[in-house]
Each structure stands twice: as structure tokens, then as C-alpha cells.
Amino acid sequence: MLNERDALDAVRRHVAERGQAPKMDLPATAEVTWHSLLEGKIVRSIETRTEGERIHRGRIDLSGRPQYDRLQHYRLAPPKDPAVAKTLELVQRGSVTEQSCACGNGKVACPRCQGRGDLLCEESATCTDCRGIDSCLRCDGTGHRSRKTPQDQRQATGERLTCKKCGALEAACPTCRGRGRVTCATCQGKGIRQCPDCERAGTVPHDRCAGTGHTVTWVEGIISRQPQTEEIRWPESKLPYMARQHARENGNWRKTSLTDNDSIPDNLEPEFKALLRPRLKPHEGEVARQASLRYLPLARVAVPQHRHRIYYVFPGHTALQVLTLPSQQRTWQIAGVVLGALAVLYVLSQLIG
């Protein structure tokens, strides 16, 4: 288990190996803070129970469904794998009612045609070409020639045919032939048309029974178990990305896998236990849990003699690993130098330009 003395000794060796071993009064002047890492995920199976009345249009066999008296008292074994979703449909005992529909045979009179099978229809419609306005240049669709048509008006209106009403030559609209109206294409001038809803049958399927003449009602209980995954990444901040990434790739992580029936192992580090306890508390509706986690102790060491550096120490696979990163003050200094250099380049480019 990594402790403060081990971390300081590792930093001292790391500095000495690079030939940079100044007089370092460790541990008196060193500042050690802990940023232990916890990563992994917790998968929970969350159960909800709902109940409501159901209706099935037609016949249905419910004998294969589990039955219950009170849904909240129905016992269901915990899932073996919390990551697998499951939905169970149950029937309340004694709630099934099968009955013939009031319609008798699944049919009711068509509401659109009132059971007649057909609808009234206009025998004719206004001509779409002349709109009934200039159906005939001589009789205006009345059959009585009431005006003479100048040659220029006849040419302006385009092709004209003999009027069926007054017989005038080259005076009638070619579509309605002077009538102003055309025969209805739907009813062919008969005045009635087929009802589109029932297709002349006069009846349509009854909505309640969907045309089957039979319904089944019952009280349905549904037990739903859905996986809920929580990603663990602690601490979420206050640790440089490079330090976390280096520890993730090179650290000797302590791993553990726990279910909802497992207790936190006694041989885990106290800090690991302290990190786990609040995260393993049961959630509302939780019926099973699987936690796959790993833990790595990490020490941040600041040495006054190296005020521009921060040392991060953590257990590696063969020995303690030490990562050196610039301090925040040093990072700002480097950023200032870079910005200054960019500013000089900009001024020079403006002068040259």
C-alpha cells in the first residue's frame, strides 16, 4: 500500500537518477496531497410495477400468463445479469371477463351513409375550362341566341365547337359544348355514388370489438426491469489530464467486482472502502447490482526546491512510477512566453507588410 514515506522516497530517487539531486529536506518541506483514482461502472437492475385494465378485441388465451392477487406481493427472483432488460406480463386472478359484443356480429351501420350503402351526388359539375361563364359566345348556355360574336372575340377565346344548346357554329366551349357544366365523373350523372367507407355494404366493423363480435377484458400487471448504468470516474476534476492518462496506462490498479449480495472486502485499502460505500448504496427500485471497479492510490508531491515542477507518484506493475509535470505557475509562464512571441511576430508582420 502506497504511503507518504514511499512516495517521498520515490521522488528522491527519481530526481537523483536524473542527476538533479539538490539538497532536499524531505519530508519536512515537501507537500503531499492524495488524489486516489476510482474508475469503472455500476450496473443496476431497476424494477417498476404498474397495473391497469386491458381489453382485447376478439378471443385470446391468457392461461399461460402468471397470475397474482396483489401485484406488489408477487415474488420474482432477482435477475442473474442486471444488464439484461426484462418485462413480465401478469393477469390478476379472477379479473378475466369474456363476453359477446353488443353489436352481435361485429358489424354496425355505416355512420357516413346511415346504412344505405350509397351517397347523394351532384349529377354534373361546373366546367373547369370555361367555368360556366363563356360556355357559348352566342347563347351563354341558355339555348337562345342573344348576341352576335365579333370575329376578334372568337379568335381570342381559342378553338370553339358547335353549341349543343343553340346550335351556333364555332361558339361553344370544346369541353362542355355550350352547357356550362359537365357530367360528374364519380356518379356518371346518376346522382348517387358508392359510399367509400362501407363500399355499398351499408355496415362497417364495430370499433369496440374490431369486427370480431367478442371482447376479453382483464386487469394486467406489468413488472419491468431495466438496466441502469453509472459510469464512475473519480475525481472528476482537480487532476491534470496527463497525470490521469499516465496512471491509467501504467498504474497497477486494484480491481474488485461486487454484486448487491457482496460486502466490501476487508482487505481493501481504507480509502478505497470510503470511496465505494456511498456509490454502492441501493437506488430506489433496485433489485440487483453488479459493480466492476478499480482503484489506484496517487500522491501529488510538491517540493519547494523544485517550485516549477509537480511530481505524481503511483504504484506501477514492478515499482512506484513518478511522473513530472510543470506546476501551474510554470504553465502560465510558458503560456506568457508563447503569447509574447506571437505578439512580436504579429507586430513584425505588420511592419513588413
mmCIF file of C-alpha atoms in Angstrom:
data_model
loop_
_atom_site.group_PDB
_atom_site.id
_atom_site.type_symbol
_atom_site.label_atom_id
_atom_site.label_comp_id
_atom_site.label_asym_id
_atom_site.label_seq_id
_atom_site.Cartn_x
_atom_site.Cartn_y
_atom_site.Cartn_z
ATOM 1 C CA MET A 1 0.000 0.000 0.000
ATOM 2 C CA LEU A 2 1.436 3.382 -1.032
ATOM 3 C CA ASN A 3 2.145 5.723 1.882
ATOM 4 C CA GLU A 4 3.673 9.166 2.220
ATOM 5 C CA ARG A 5 7.187 7.940 3.027
ATOM 6 C CA ASP A 6 7.223 5.626 -0.007
ATOM 7 C CA ALA A 7 6.054 8.465 -2.246
ATOM 8 C CA LEU A 8 8.787 10.822 -0.989
ATOM 9 C CA ASP A 9 11.483 8.163 -1.384
ATOM 10 C CA ALA A 10 10.327 7.548 -4.949
ATOM 11 C CA VAL A 11 10.562 11.258 -5.765
ATOM 12 C CA ARG A 12 14.061 11.456 -4.239
ATOM 13 C CA ARG A 13 15.258 8.506 -6.341
ATOM 14 C CA HIS A 14 13.613 9.933 -9.466
ATOM 15 C CA VAL A 15 15.413 13.265 -9.069
ATOM 16 C CA ALA A 16 18.743 11.593 -8.234
ATOM 17 C CA GLU A 17 18.566 9.323 -11.291
ATOM 18 C CA ARG A 18 18.405 12.406 -13.499
ATOM 19 C CA GLY A 19 21.418 13.994 -11.851
ATOM 20 C CA GLN A 20 19.310 16.814 -10.437
ATOM 21 C CA ALA A 21 19.559 15.960 -6.762
ATOM 22 C CA PRO A 22 19.753 19.231 -4.901
ATOM 23 C CA LYS A 23 19.580 19.459 -1.169
ATOM 24 C CA MET A 24 16.038 18.346 -0.488
ATOM 25 C CA ASP A 25 14.787 18.282 3.049
ATOM 26 C CA LEU A 26 12.208 15.547 2.699
ATOM 27 C CA PRO A 27 9.716 15.109 4.187
ATOM 28 C CA ALA A 28 9.962 18.292 6.215
ATOM 29 C CA THR A 29 9.498 20.692 3.302
ATOM 30 C CA ALA A 30 7.571 18.526 0.842
ATOM 31 C CA GLU A 31 3.813 18.882 0.462
ATOM 32 C CA VAL A 32 1.986 15.619 -0.241
ATOM 33 C CA THR A 33 -1.679 15.513 -1.220
ATOM 34 C CA TRP A 34 -3.649 12.458 -2.240
ATOM 35 C CA HIS A 35 -5.684 12.153 -5.443
ATOM 36 C CA SER A 36 -6.556 8.469 -5.467
ATOM 37 C CA LEU A 37 -8.372 7.298 -8.607
ATOM 38 C CA LEU A 38 -11.556 5.247 -8.816
ATOM 39 C CA GLU A 39 -12.897 4.107 -12.175
ATOM 40 C CA GLY A 40 -15.392 1.585 -13.511
ATOM 41 C CA LYS A 41 -19.122 1.166 -13.773
ATOM 42 C CA ILE A 42 -22.085 0.035 -11.715
ATOM 43 C CA VAL A 43 -24.989 -1.680 -13.467
ATOM 44 C CA ARG A 44 -28.269 -1.766 -11.556
ATOM 45 C CA SER A 45 -31.486 -3.552 -12.407
ATOM 46 C CA ILE A 46 -34.307 -1.126 -11.596
ATOM 47 C CA GLU A 47 -37.763 -2.618 -11.198
ATOM 48 C CA THR A 48 -41.108 -0.874 -11.711
ATOM 49 C CA ARG A 49 -44.572 -2.382 -11.272
ATOM 50 C CA THR A 50 -47.694 -0.995 -12.960
ATOM 51 C CA GLU A 51 -51.275 -2.179 -13.153
ATOM 52 C CA GLY A 52 -54.199 -1.338 -15.424
ATOM 53 C CA GLU A 53 -57.302 -2.657 -17.198
ATOM 54 C CA ARG A 54 -56.803 -4.198 -20.635
ATOM 55 C CA ILE A 55 -59.246 -5.016 -23.426
ATOM 56 C CA HIS A 56 -58.611 -7.389 -26.315
ATOM 57 C CA ARG A 57 -60.834 -7.296 -29.394
ATOM 58 C CA GLY A 58 -61.560 -10.903 -30.241
ATOM 59 C CA ARG A 59 -60.542 -14.065 -28.396
ATOM 60 C CA ILE A 60 -57.238 -14.523 -26.568
ATOM 61 C CA ASP A 61 -55.773 -17.298 -24.430
ATOM 62 C CA LEU A 62 -54.374 -15.909 -21.155
ATOM 63 C CA SER A 63 -53.883 -19.261 -19.437
ATOM 64 C CA GLY A 64 -50.122 -19.178 -19.986
ATOM 65 C CA ARG A 65 -49.562 -15.898 -18.144
ATOM 66 C CA PRO A 66 -48.604 -15.802 -14.461
ATOM 67 C CA GLN A 67 -51.401 -14.815 -12.077
ATOM 68 C CA TYR A 68 -51.282 -12.663 -8.973
ATOM 69 C CA ASP A 69 -53.529 -11.430 -6.193
ATOM 70 C CA ARG A 70 -51.680 -8.243 -5.244
ATOM 71 C CA LEU A 71 -49.015 -7.080 -7.659
ATOM 72 C CA GLN A 72 -46.681 -5.679 -5.013
ATOM 73 C CA HIS A 73 -46.654 -9.067 -3.239
ATOM 74 C CA TYR A 74 -45.757 -11.093 -6.328
ATOM 75 C CA ARG A 75 -42.359 -12.693 -5.838
ATOM 76 C CA LEU A 76 -39.888 -12.666 -8.701
ATOM 77 C CA ALA A 77 -36.345 -13.970 -8.413
ATOM 78 C CA PRO A 78 -33.561 -11.385 -8.805
ATOM 79 C CA PRO A 79 -32.007 -11.278 -12.282
ATOM 80 C CA LYS A 80 -28.766 -13.164 -12.798
ATOM 81 C CA ASP A 81 -27.467 -10.403 -15.055
ATOM 82 C CA PRO A 82 -28.542 -6.840 -14.133
ATOM 83 C CA ALA A 83 -27.600 -5.640 -17.635
ATOM 84 C CA VAL A 84 -30.398 -7.674 -19.260
ATOM 85 C CA ALA A 85 -33.800 -5.958 -19.585
ATOM 86 C CA LYS A 86 -36.933 -7.982 -18.853
ATOM 87 C CA THR A 87 -40.676 -7.332 -18.902
ATOM 88 C CA LEU A 88 -43.179 -9.737 -17.347
ATOM 89 C CA GLU A 89 -46.918 -9.502 -18.106
ATOM 90 C CA LEU A 90 -49.255 -10.938 -15.470
ATOM 91 C CA VAL A 91 -53.020 -11.343 -15.024
ATOM 92 C CA GLN A 92 -54.856 -10.549 -11.808
ATOM 93 C CA ARG A 93 -56.599 -13.675 -10.624
ATOM 94 C CA GLY A 94 -60.366 -13.592 -11.254
ATOM 95 C CA SER A 95 -60.285 -10.444 -13.398
ATOM 96 C CA VAL A 96 -60.737 -12.063 -16.843
ATOM 97 C CA THR A 97 -64.135 -11.407 -18.454
ATOM 98 C CA GLU A 98 -65.075 -12.814 -21.869
ATOM 99 C CA GLN A 99 -68.264 -11.567 -23.472
ATOM 100 C CA SER A 100 -70.056 -11.147 -26.757
ATOM 101 C CA CYS A 101 -70.137 -7.604 -28.059
ATOM 102 C CA ALA A 102 -73.425 -5.679 -28.035
ATOM 103 C CA CYS A 103 -73.200 -5.359 -31.823
ATOM 104 C CA GLY A 104 -73.954 -9.070 -32.158
ATOM 105 C CA ASN A 105 -71.941 -9.925 -35.248
ATOM 106 C CA GLY A 106 -69.125 -7.389 -35.240
ATOM 107 C CA LYS A 107 -70.891 -5.062 -37.695
ATOM 108 C CA VAL A 108 -72.700 -1.740 -37.225
ATOM 109 C CA ALA A 109 -74.499 0.552 -39.643
ATOM 110 C CA CYS A 110 -72.109 2.770 -41.577
ATOM 111 C CA PRO A 111 -72.328 6.225 -39.955
ATOM 112 C CA ARG A 112 -71.433 8.015 -43.180
ATOM 113 C CA CYS A 113 -74.229 6.658 -45.372
ATOM 114 C CA GLN A 114 -76.566 5.701 -42.493
ATOM 115 C CA GLY A 115 -76.562 2.093 -43.723
ATOM 116 C CA ARG A 116 -77.780 2.874 -47.238
ATOM 117 C CA GLY A 117 -74.525 1.940 -48.959
ATOM 118 C CA ASP A 118 -74.539 4.969 -51.240
ATOM 119 C CA LEU A 119 -74.420 8.764 -51.037
ATOM 120 C CA LEU A 120 -76.166 11.533 -52.956
ATOM 121 C CA CYS A 121 -74.002 13.110 -55.624
ATOM 122 C CA GLU A 122 -74.329 16.093 -57.951
ATOM 123 C CA GLU A 123 -75.137 14.836 -61.444
ATOM 124 C CA SER A 124 -72.960 17.492 -63.043
ATOM 125 C CA ALA A 125 -70.271 19.969 -62.170
ATOM 126 C CA THR A 126 -69.226 23.383 -63.460
ATOM 127 C CA CYS A 127 -66.984 23.125 -66.496
ATOM 128 C CA THR A 128 -63.373 23.540 -65.462
ATOM 129 C CA ASP A 129 -62.393 25.157 -68.779
ATOM 130 C CA CYS A 130 -64.993 27.893 -69.245
ATOM 131 C CA ARG A 131 -66.154 27.899 -65.585
ATOM 132 C CA GLY A 132 -69.698 28.329 -66.943
ATOM 133 C CA ILE A 133 -69.039 31.951 -67.834
ATOM 134 C CA ASP A 134 -68.457 31.857 -71.590
ATOM 135 C CA SER A 135 -69.724 28.382 -72.391
ATOM 136 C CA CYS A 136 -71.227 29.719 -75.621
ATOM 137 C CA LEU A 137 -70.413 33.035 -77.255
ATOM 138 C CA ARG A 138 -73.944 33.286 -78.705
ATOM 139 C CA CYS A 139 -76.355 31.959 -76.076
ATOM 140 C CA ASP A 140 -74.319 31.887 -72.844
ATOM 141 C CA GLY A 141 -75.586 28.344 -72.248
ATOM 142 C CA THR A 142 -79.298 29.305 -72.338
ATOM 143 C CA GLY A 143 -80.094 27.867 -75.784
ATOM 144 C CA HIS A 144 -81.334 31.248 -77.080
ATOM 145 C CA ARG A 145 -79.014 33.234 -79.280
ATOM 146 C CA SER A 146 -78.995 36.621 -77.663
ATOM 147 C CA ARG A 147 -75.871 38.254 -79.119
ATOM 148 C CA LYS A 148 -73.606 38.351 -82.094
ATOM 149 C CA THR A 149 -69.974 37.433 -81.673
ATOM 150 C CA PRO A 150 -67.368 39.644 -83.348
ATOM 151 C CA GLN A 151 -64.636 37.747 -85.192
ATOM 152 C CA ASP A 152 -61.877 39.119 -82.935
ATOM 153 C CA GLN A 153 -63.607 37.810 -79.760
ATOM 154 C CA ARG A 154 -63.947 34.343 -81.314
ATOM 155 C CA GLN A 155 -60.234 34.290 -82.114
ATOM 156 C CA ALA A 156 -59.288 35.475 -78.618
ATOM 157 C CA THR A 157 -61.155 32.631 -76.909
ATOM 158 C CA GLY A 158 -59.350 29.908 -78.887
ATOM 159 C CA GLU A 159 -60.896 26.843 -80.517
ATOM 160 C CA ARG A 160 -64.694 26.698 -80.428
ATOM 161 C CA LEU A 161 -67.171 23.964 -81.421
ATOM 162 C CA THR A 162 -70.836 23.790 -82.343
ATOM 163 C CA CYS A 163 -73.064 24.616 -79.367
ATOM 164 C CA LYS A 164 -75.304 21.769 -78.194
ATOM 165 C CA LYS A 165 -77.783 24.255 -76.758
ATOM 166 C CA CYS A 166 -78.359 26.760 -79.584
ATOM 167 C CA GLY A 167 -76.551 25.146 -82.500
ATOM 168 C CA ALA A 168 -74.261 28.105 -83.169
ATOM 169 C CA LEU A 169 -71.157 27.192 -85.122
ATOM 170 C CA GLU A 170 -67.693 27.719 -83.615
ATOM 171 C CA ALA A 171 -69.189 29.336 -80.499
ATOM 172 C CA ALA A 172 -69.167 26.692 -77.739
ATOM 173 C CA CYS A 173 -66.531 25.638 -75.223
ATOM 174 C CA PRO A 174 -64.960 22.401 -76.525
ATOM 175 C CA THR A 175 -65.276 20.732 -73.129
ATOM 176 C CA CYS A 176 -68.928 21.353 -72.181
ATOM 177 C CA ARG A 177 -70.181 22.150 -75.735
ATOM 178 C CA GLY A 178 -72.101 25.188 -74.519
ATOM 179 C CA ARG A 179 -73.791 23.645 -71.499
ATOM 180 C CA GLY A 180 -71.555 25.325 -68.886
ATOM 181 C CA ARG A 181 -71.476 22.069 -66.904
ATOM 182 C CA VAL A 182 -70.026 18.587 -67.413
ATOM 183 C CA THR A 183 -71.244 15.170 -66.285
ATOM 184 C CA CYS A 184 -69.924 14.145 -62.853
ATOM 185 C CA ALA A 185 -67.107 11.645 -63.329
ATOM 186 C CA THR A 186 -67.871 9.926 -59.999
ATOM 187 C CA CYS A 187 -71.529 9.037 -60.421
ATOM 188 C CA GLN A 188 -71.633 9.280 -64.239
ATOM 189 C CA GLY A 189 -74.626 11.571 -63.942
ATOM 190 C CA LYS A 190 -76.731 9.117 -61.894
ATOM 191 C CA GLY A 191 -76.962 11.356 -58.804
ATOM 192 C CA ILE A 192 -75.756 8.675 -56.364
ATOM 193 C CA ARG A 193 -72.330 7.233 -55.668
ATOM 194 C CA GLN A 194 -70.859 4.351 -53.692
ATOM 195 C CA CYS A 195 -70.088 5.083 -50.027
ATOM 196 C CA PRO A 196 -66.290 4.960 -49.740
ATOM 197 C CA ASP A 197 -66.409 3.820 -46.105
ATOM 198 C CA CYS A 198 -68.522 0.669 -46.464
ATOM 199 C CA GLU A 199 -68.267 0.123 -50.248
ATOM 200 C CA ARG A 200 -72.053 -0.310 -50.609
ATOM 201 C CA ALA A 201 -72.223 -2.887 -47.805
ATOM 202 C CA GLY A 202 -74.062 -0.490 -45.505
ATOM 203 C CA THR A 203 -72.118 -1.793 -42.491
ATOM 204 C CA VAL A 204 -68.606 -1.345 -41.083
ATOM 205 C CA PRO A 205 -66.621 -3.264 -38.415
ATOM 206 C CA HIS A 206 -67.535 -2.297 -34.858
ATOM 207 C CA ASP A 207 -64.674 -0.349 -33.235
ATOM 208 C CA ARG A 208 -65.005 -1.875 -29.769
ATOM 209 C CA CYS A 209 -64.672 -5.480 -30.946
ATOM 210 C CA ALA A 210 -62.786 -4.736 -34.196
ATOM 211 C CA GLY A 211 -65.406 -6.671 -36.128
ATOM 212 C CA THR A 212 -64.977 -9.892 -34.158
ATOM 213 C CA GLY A 213 -68.184 -9.708 -32.118
ATOM 214 C CA HIS A 214 -66.228 -10.691 -28.994
ATOM 215 C CA THR A 215 -64.116 -8.946 -26.332
ATOM 216 C CA VAL A 216 -61.918 -10.049 -23.437
ATOM 217 C CA THR A 217 -61.094 -7.702 -20.538
ATOM 218 C CA TRP A 218 -58.771 -8.245 -17.585
ATOM 219 C CA VAL A 219 -56.557 -6.444 -15.078
ATOM 220 C CA GLU A 220 -52.943 -6.618 -16.224
ATOM 221 C CA GLY A 221 -49.889 -6.242 -14.040
ATOM 222 C CA ILE A 222 -46.535 -5.443 -15.623
ATOM 223 C CA ILE A 223 -43.188 -5.941 -13.913
ATOM 224 C CA SER A 224 -40.424 -4.194 -15.832
ATOM 225 C CA ARG A 225 -36.730 -4.497 -15.058
ATOM 226 C CA GLN A 226 -34.438 -2.121 -16.920
ATOM 227 C CA PRO A 227 -30.646 -1.801 -16.603
ATOM 228 C CA GLN A 228 -29.254 1.492 -15.296
ATOM 229 C CA THR A 229 -25.537 2.056 -15.819
ATOM 230 C CA GLU A 230 -23.499 4.508 -13.765
ATOM 231 C CA GLU A 231 -20.025 5.346 -15.018
ATOM 232 C CA ILE A 232 -17.541 6.013 -12.209
ATOM 233 C CA ARG A 233 -14.640 8.410 -12.743
ATOM 234 C CA TRP A 234 -13.328 9.942 -9.538
ATOM 235 C CA PRO A 235 -12.071 12.544 -9.014
ATOM 236 C CA GLU A 236 -13.917 14.282 -11.839
ATOM 237 C CA SER A 237 -11.553 17.264 -11.791
ATOM 238 C CA LYS A 238 -8.518 18.766 -9.998
ATOM 239 C CA LEU A 239 -6.171 16.286 -11.649
ATOM 240 C CA PRO A 240 -4.199 17.055 -14.852
ATOM 241 C CA TYR A 241 -5.229 15.008 -17.856
ATOM 242 C CA MET A 242 -1.654 13.815 -18.424
ATOM 243 C CA ALA A 243 -1.373 12.521 -14.851
ATOM 244 C CA ARG A 244 -4.666 10.596 -15.105
ATOM 245 C CA GLN A 245 -3.818 9.181 -18.518
ATOM 246 C CA HIS A 246 -0.307 8.119 -17.455
ATOM 247 C CA ALA A 247 -1.730 6.418 -14.367
ATOM 248 C CA ARG A 248 -4.427 4.708 -16.464
ATOM 249 C CA GLU A 249 -1.851 3.233 -18.832
ATOM 250 C CA ASN A 250 0.965 2.378 -16.409
ATOM 251 C CA GLY A 251 -0.616 2.004 -12.983
ATOM 252 C CA ASN A 252 -1.051 -1.260 -11.099
ATOM 253 C CA TRP A 253 -4.765 -0.870 -10.384
ATOM 254 C CA ARG A 254 -6.535 -2.739 -7.606
ATOM 255 C CA LYS A 255 -9.641 -4.348 -9.112
ATOM 256 C CA THR A 256 -12.807 -5.649 -7.495
ATOM 257 C CA SER A 257 -16.187 -6.927 -8.675
ATOM 258 C CA LEU A 258 -19.145 -6.783 -6.306
ATOM 259 C CA THR A 259 -22.822 -7.769 -6.534
ATOM 260 C CA ASP A 260 -25.635 -6.473 -4.351
ATOM 261 C CA ASN A 261 -25.147 -9.511 -2.074
ATOM 262 C CA ASP A 262 -21.430 -8.883 -1.541
ATOM 263 C CA SER A 263 -19.872 -6.911 1.271
ATOM 264 C CA ILE A 264 -16.898 -4.651 0.692
ATOM 265 C CA PRO A 265 -13.823 -6.887 1.172
ATOM 266 C CA ASP A 266 -11.899 -6.295 4.391
ATOM 267 C CA ASN A 267 -8.542 -6.463 2.617
ATOM 268 C CA LEU A 268 -9.201 -3.342 0.549
ATOM 269 C CA GLU A 269 -7.438 -0.106 1.425
ATOM 270 C CA PRO A 270 -9.417 2.125 3.824
ATOM 271 C CA GLU A 271 -9.584 4.908 1.245
ATOM 272 C CA PHE A 272 -10.917 2.501 -1.372
ATOM 273 C CA LYS A 273 -13.636 1.430 1.068
ATOM 274 C CA ALA A 274 -14.508 5.037 1.793
ATOM 275 C CA LEU A 275 -14.878 5.745 -1.932
ATOM 276 C CA LEU A 276 -17.016 2.648 -2.509
ATOM 277 C CA ARG A 277 -19.557 2.900 0.307
ATOM 278 C CA PRO A 278 -21.586 5.895 -0.942
ATOM 279 C CA ARG A 279 -21.562 4.579 -4.510
ATOM 280 C CA LEU A 280 -22.874 1.139 -3.554
ATOM 281 C CA LYS A 281 -25.950 2.367 -1.726
ATOM 282 C CA PRO A 282 -29.124 0.795 -3.214
ATOM 283 C CA HIS A 283 -31.203 3.009 -5.500
ATOM 284 C CA GLU A 284 -34.988 3.164 -5.443
ATOM 285 C CA GLY A 285 -36.420 0.081 -7.152
ATOM 286 C CA GLU A 286 -33.059 -1.683 -7.278
ATOM 287 C CA VAL A 287 -33.335 -5.490 -7.310
ATOM 288 C CA ALA A 288 -29.802 -6.409 -8.415
ATOM 289 C CA ARG A 289 -26.423 -4.743 -8.853
ATOM 290 C CA GLN A 290 -23.067 -5.550 -10.448
ATOM 291 C CA ALA A 291 -20.114 -3.239 -9.807
ATOM 292 C CA SER A 292 -16.835 -3.574 -11.706
ATOM 293 C CA LEU A 293 -14.352 -1.090 -10.269
ATOM 294 C CA ARG A 294 -10.645 -0.416 -9.999
ATOM 295 C CA TYR A 295 -8.690 1.795 -7.626
ATOM 296 C CA LEU A 296 -5.224 3.370 -7.751
ATOM 297 C CA PRO A 297 -3.649 5.439 -4.966
ATOM 298 C CA LEU A 298 -1.910 8.531 -6.383
ATOM 299 C CA ALA A 299 0.173 11.081 -4.488
ATOM 300 C CA ARG A 300 0.873 14.639 -5.616
ATOM 301 C CA VAL A 301 4.244 15.835 -4.290
ATOM 302 C CA ALA A 302 5.337 19.473 -4.367
ATOM 303 C CA VAL A 303 8.960 20.235 -3.417
ATOM 304 C CA PRO A 304 9.949 23.858 -2.622
ATOM 305 C CA GLN A 305 13.391 23.397 -4.211
ATOM 306 C CA HIS A 306 11.627 22.429 -7.484
ATOM 307 C CA ARG A 307 8.857 25.007 -7.401
ATOM 308 C CA HIS A 308 8.301 24.746 -11.156
ATOM 309 C CA ARG A 309 7.613 21.001 -11.026
ATOM 310 C CA ILE A 310 4.962 18.719 -9.579
ATOM 311 C CA TYR A 311 5.626 15.011 -9.024
ATOM 312 C CA TYR A 312 2.858 12.410 -9.261
ATOM 313 C CA VAL A 313 3.583 9.031 -7.653
ATOM 314 C CA PHE A 314 1.535 5.837 -8.044
ATOM 315 C CA PRO A 315 2.155 2.049 -7.928
ATOM 316 C CA GLY A 316 3.362 0.558 -11.211
ATOM 317 C CA HIS A 317 3.443 -3.086 -12.191
ATOM 318 C CA THR A 318 7.024 -3.551 -10.957
ATOM 319 C CA ALA A 319 7.840 -0.399 -8.951
ATOM 320 C CA LEU A 320 6.499 3.010 -7.997
ATOM 321 C CA GLN A 321 6.045 5.282 -11.006
ATOM 322 C CA VAL A 322 6.920 9.001 -10.885
ATOM 323 C CA LEU A 323 5.558 11.455 -13.450
ATOM 324 C CA THR A 324 6.933 15.006 -13.598
ATOM 325 C CA LEU A 325 4.695 17.802 -14.856
ATOM 326 C CA PRO A 326 5.171 21.595 -14.848
ATOM 327 C CA SER A 327 3.488 23.413 -11.986
ATOM 328 C CA GLN A 328 0.562 25.706 -12.666
ATOM 329 C CA GLN A 329 2.807 28.746 -12.199
ATOM 330 C CA ARG A 330 5.277 27.330 -14.699
ATOM 331 C CA THR A 331 2.488 26.564 -17.150
ATOM 332 C CA TRP A 332 1.319 30.194 -17.010
ATOM 333 C CA GLN A 333 4.874 31.392 -17.521
ATOM 334 C CA ILE A 334 5.277 29.204 -20.613
ATOM 335 C CA ALA A 335 1.937 30.398 -21.933
ATOM 336 C CA GLY A 336 3.005 34.003 -21.382
ATOM 337 C CA VAL A 337 6.246 33.478 -23.289
ATOM 338 C CA VAL A 338 4.401 31.874 -26.195
ATOM 339 C CA LEU A 339 1.841 34.677 -26.322
ATOM 340 C CA GLY A 340 4.623 37.255 -26.178
ATOM 341 C CA ALA A 341 6.428 35.599 -29.065
ATOM 342 C CA LEU A 342 3.214 35.537 -31.099
ATOM 343 C CA ALA A 343 2.651 39.221 -30.378
ATOM 344 C CA VAL A 344 6.184 40.089 -31.591
ATOM 345 C CA LEU A 345 5.652 38.057 -34.765
ATOM 346 C CA TYR A 346 2.367 39.861 -35.388
ATOM 347 C CA VAL A 347 3.983 43.305 -34.975
ATOM 348 C CA LEU A 348 6.845 42.348 -37.289
ATOM 349 C CA SER A 349 4.403 41.054 -39.908
ATOM 350 C CA GLN A 350 2.518 44.372 -39.780
ATOM 351 C CA LEU A 351 5.717 46.396 -40.134
ATOM 352 C CA ILE A 352 6.944 44.295 -43.047
ATOM 353 C CA GLY A 353 3.546 44.359 -44.700
#
